[in-house]
Amino acid sequence: MALTLMKGSEAIAEAAIRAGARFFFGYPITPQTEIPEYMSARMPEIGGCFLQAESEVAAINMVYGAAGTGMRVITSSSSPGVSLKQEGISYIAGAQLPCVILNVMRGGPGLGNIQASQGDYFQATKGGGNGDYHLLTYAPSSIQEVVDTMMFAYEKAEKYRIPVLFLLDGIIAQMMEPVEMPEMVEYKPTKEAKPWAAMGWKPGDDPAKRAVINSMYISTEELTDHTNVLQACYREIEKNEVMFENYRTEDAEIVLTAFGTVSRVARSAVDELREEGYKVGLFRPITVWPFPYDELKKAVNQPQVKAVLDIEVNEGQMLEDVNLAVSGARPVEFLGHCGSLFPTTEEVKARILAMLKEGK
Amino acid sequence: MKKVYVLIGNYGSGKTELALNFAFKAAERGDRTELLDLDMVNTYFRLTERGRMTQMKEIRLVSPNFACAGIETLSVPAEVASAFAMDWDTVVFDVGGDAVGATAVARYYQDFMELEPGALEVLNVVNIRRPLAGTVERIIKLQEEMQIHSRLQITGMINNTNLAIATTDAELRDGYEMIREVSERTGVPVLYTSGKKQFLDRFLAEGHDPKYIGTPLAIDTYMQRDWDSWIHSLDQNPSNPRPGNFYRTNMD
């Protein structure tokens, strides 16, 4: 299969199309505007729909409507735009609609800046919109990994009837890497596969079989039953869908934790220090909800592990989950920046060496 | 005679890298050189970031006006007029990608038309490994759109086919085949074939028709970013059938 030189945004958009997405609704915002730009060129070629909405709020509600018909739908935005979408995302989660949402994170809070950041981890994993809901959230670290993950994202979304969120950052959208593209999936929803979908109803049809897309359950009992269904689904996802990578942690004395593109800086530091004889490893969550608590605990509870160093481009958000997993068994340190400043390999190495020197 | 090179082309085809190479080569042979950053489209990957490098090479750099660093509101500076008014040997315009980017030069239509005959080269930089320039039809369509938007006639193509750090000998060869067909169908000549020296040398040794190679241009890469030095995350996972090893073996 031929490699193509693709910008992250283009590869992500093409992968969604190849995974069967035929509806894109969005609104431009740096650093992900190339996603709608690419979609606007490609969707008409394959009989899909590209629609630039009047706002993020409109776009996410179009996703709600289109996903309700059972079609494969996608929207993308960046941090402030994703904040605007939160109401709609909560409605979609409540109505149990499968779809894919991309957040190409930039600096925050507020308008922040347009450089890459990881400041929306809390928003992605701990809520965002109102109510008791979760999004199956992937945080891939390379363009190829986004592409590969996209190819099963809709299947997961449809299996659990849950929105899937890709927690990306400005670097992954803007960088160019050679990519191997998978074959196109031609997707057509059927009433059998998606009995919940609103695919049309005419007078004379059985009213009991009418599909209603809804997140409102006025009676206490009904809402309790509904949230119980959602929670049971989340427990299933926690059981089945956790993804992570253990990189050279088997004999590591210092275990790094990092997600997304920052994990590649961490990984470079691991490799360079390994060459110098230091035993360092990296634990990388690929799903950040569900978070791989048990797997991280296992990696950290090995007898030779002295300490954990969490690295993020924020002020310590995943750090809370890392602390939950480690549960005080080892000291956890944090190396982070806000303001979109990325840590360098040298900086990470220096910090690890300092930790080793202190005997941690 | 003043030579003015306008580099347009598909988004991400390598215009900025080539613009720097054109300007540096000109400066090295002692030309009075001006380099203009007219990319109004991509604020993440731009020539102006290499401003200090161009100063070291004694090239005059004209950059867009920034409202503020990191904010994408750009405007074209009045200083662009110096490209036409002043006495340069070589002027290089680095223009934004696709027809959208090419629009920025249309404003200088009168100035371009007043140049001496033969002074202007409008070069379409082609990398067929880019997704929206991967077929003959797409390249021709893009070429027509860019001509309309820029109000300039493309005088030649540059075969700059590459896969960044994963480039192999196949890239220039495949680019040559496709761009030859574009040239035959549109009448636009291939004026340059560019690439890193080792790939270019091996491509030239294959004995293709010089008519569709043009002048070989061995280039250096200046626009590397932090992420180019990062390990590819799928690199060392032996259970993953991805072309991971590619990233290691082809780094040079």
CSV table of C-alpha atoms in Angstrom, one decimal, chain A residues 3-7 10 30-31 34 45 114-116 141-142 144 148 171 174-178 180 247 264-265 267-268 271, chain B residues 11-12 42-44 70 72 127 129-132 138 162-164 166 227 229-234 236 242-243 246-248:
chain,number,residue,atom,x,y,z
A,3,LEU,CA,2.3,6.0,1.5
A,4,THR,CA,1.0,9.5,1.2
A,5,LEU,CA,2.6,12.6,2.7
A,6,MET,CA,-0.2,14.1,4.7
A,7,LYS,CA,-0.9,16.8,7.0
A,10,GLU,CA,-6.0,15.9,5.9
A,30,THR,CA,-7.4,27.3,14.1
A,31,PRO,CA,-5.5,25.0,14.4
A,34,GLU,CA,-7.8,22.3,7.4
A,45,GLU,CA,-16.5,13.8,-4.6
A,114,ILE,CA,-3.6,28.9,18.6
A,115,GLN,CA,-0.7,26.7,19.5
A,116,ALA,CA,-1.0,23.1,20.6
A,141,SER,CA,0.0,10.2,19.4
A,142,SER,CA,0.7,10.1,15.7
A,144,GLN,CA,-1.0,7.0,11.6
A,148,ASP,CA,-5.9,3.5,12.5
A,171,ILE,CA,0.7,19.6,16.5
A,174,GLN,CA,-0.5,20.6,11.6
A,175,MET,CA,2.4,18.2,11.3
A,176,MET,CA,3.1,16.3,8.1
A,177,GLU,CA,4.0,12.6,8.2
A,178,PRO,CA,3.9,9.8,5.7
A,180,GLU,CA,-0.8,4.6,5.0
A,247,TYR,CA,7.0,1.0,26.5
A,264,ARG,CA,6.6,11.1,21.7
A,265,VAL,CA,8.8,13.6,23.5
A,267,ARG,CA,9.5,8.3,24.3
A,268,SER,CA,12.5,10.0,22.8
A,271,ASP,CA,15.3,5.9,24.2
B,11,TYR,CA,-0.7,23.0,-0.2
B,12,GLY,CA,2.3,21.3,1.4
B,42,ASN,CA,-0.8,28.7,6.7
B,43,THR,CA,0.4,30.5,9.8
B,44,TYR,CA,1.8,27.4,11.4
B,70,GLY,CA,0.5,33.6,17.2
B,72,GLU,CA,-3.4,34.6,12.3
B,127,ASN,CA,4.4,16.7,-5.1
B,129,ARG,CA,2.5,12.1,-2.8
B,130,ARG,CA,0.2,14.8,-1.5
B,131,PRO,CA,-3.4,13.6,-1.4
B,132,LEU,CA,-5.1,16.4,-3.4
B,138,ARG,CA,-6.2,16.8,-9.9
B,162,ASN,CA,8.8,13.5,-1.8
B,163,LEU,CA,7.6,11.7,1.4
B,164,ALA,CA,9.6,13.8,3.9
B,166,ALA,CA,10.3,8.4,4.4
B,227,TRP,CA,8.3,16.9,15.6
B,229,SER,CA,13.1,14.6,15.4
B,230,TRP,CA,10.4,12.7,17.4
B,231,ILE,CA,10.3,9.0,17.3
B,232,HIS,CA,7.2,7.7,15.5
B,233,SER,CA,5.0,6.2,18.0
B,234,LEU,CA,4.4,3.1,16.0
B,236,GLN,CA,9.2,0.0,17.6
B,242,ARG,CA,2.6,-0.5,10.0
B,243,PRO,CA,5.5,0.7,7.9
B,246,PHE,CA,10.4,3.1,7.4
B,247,TYR,CA,10.8,6.0,9.7
B,248,ARG,CA,14.1,4.7,11.1
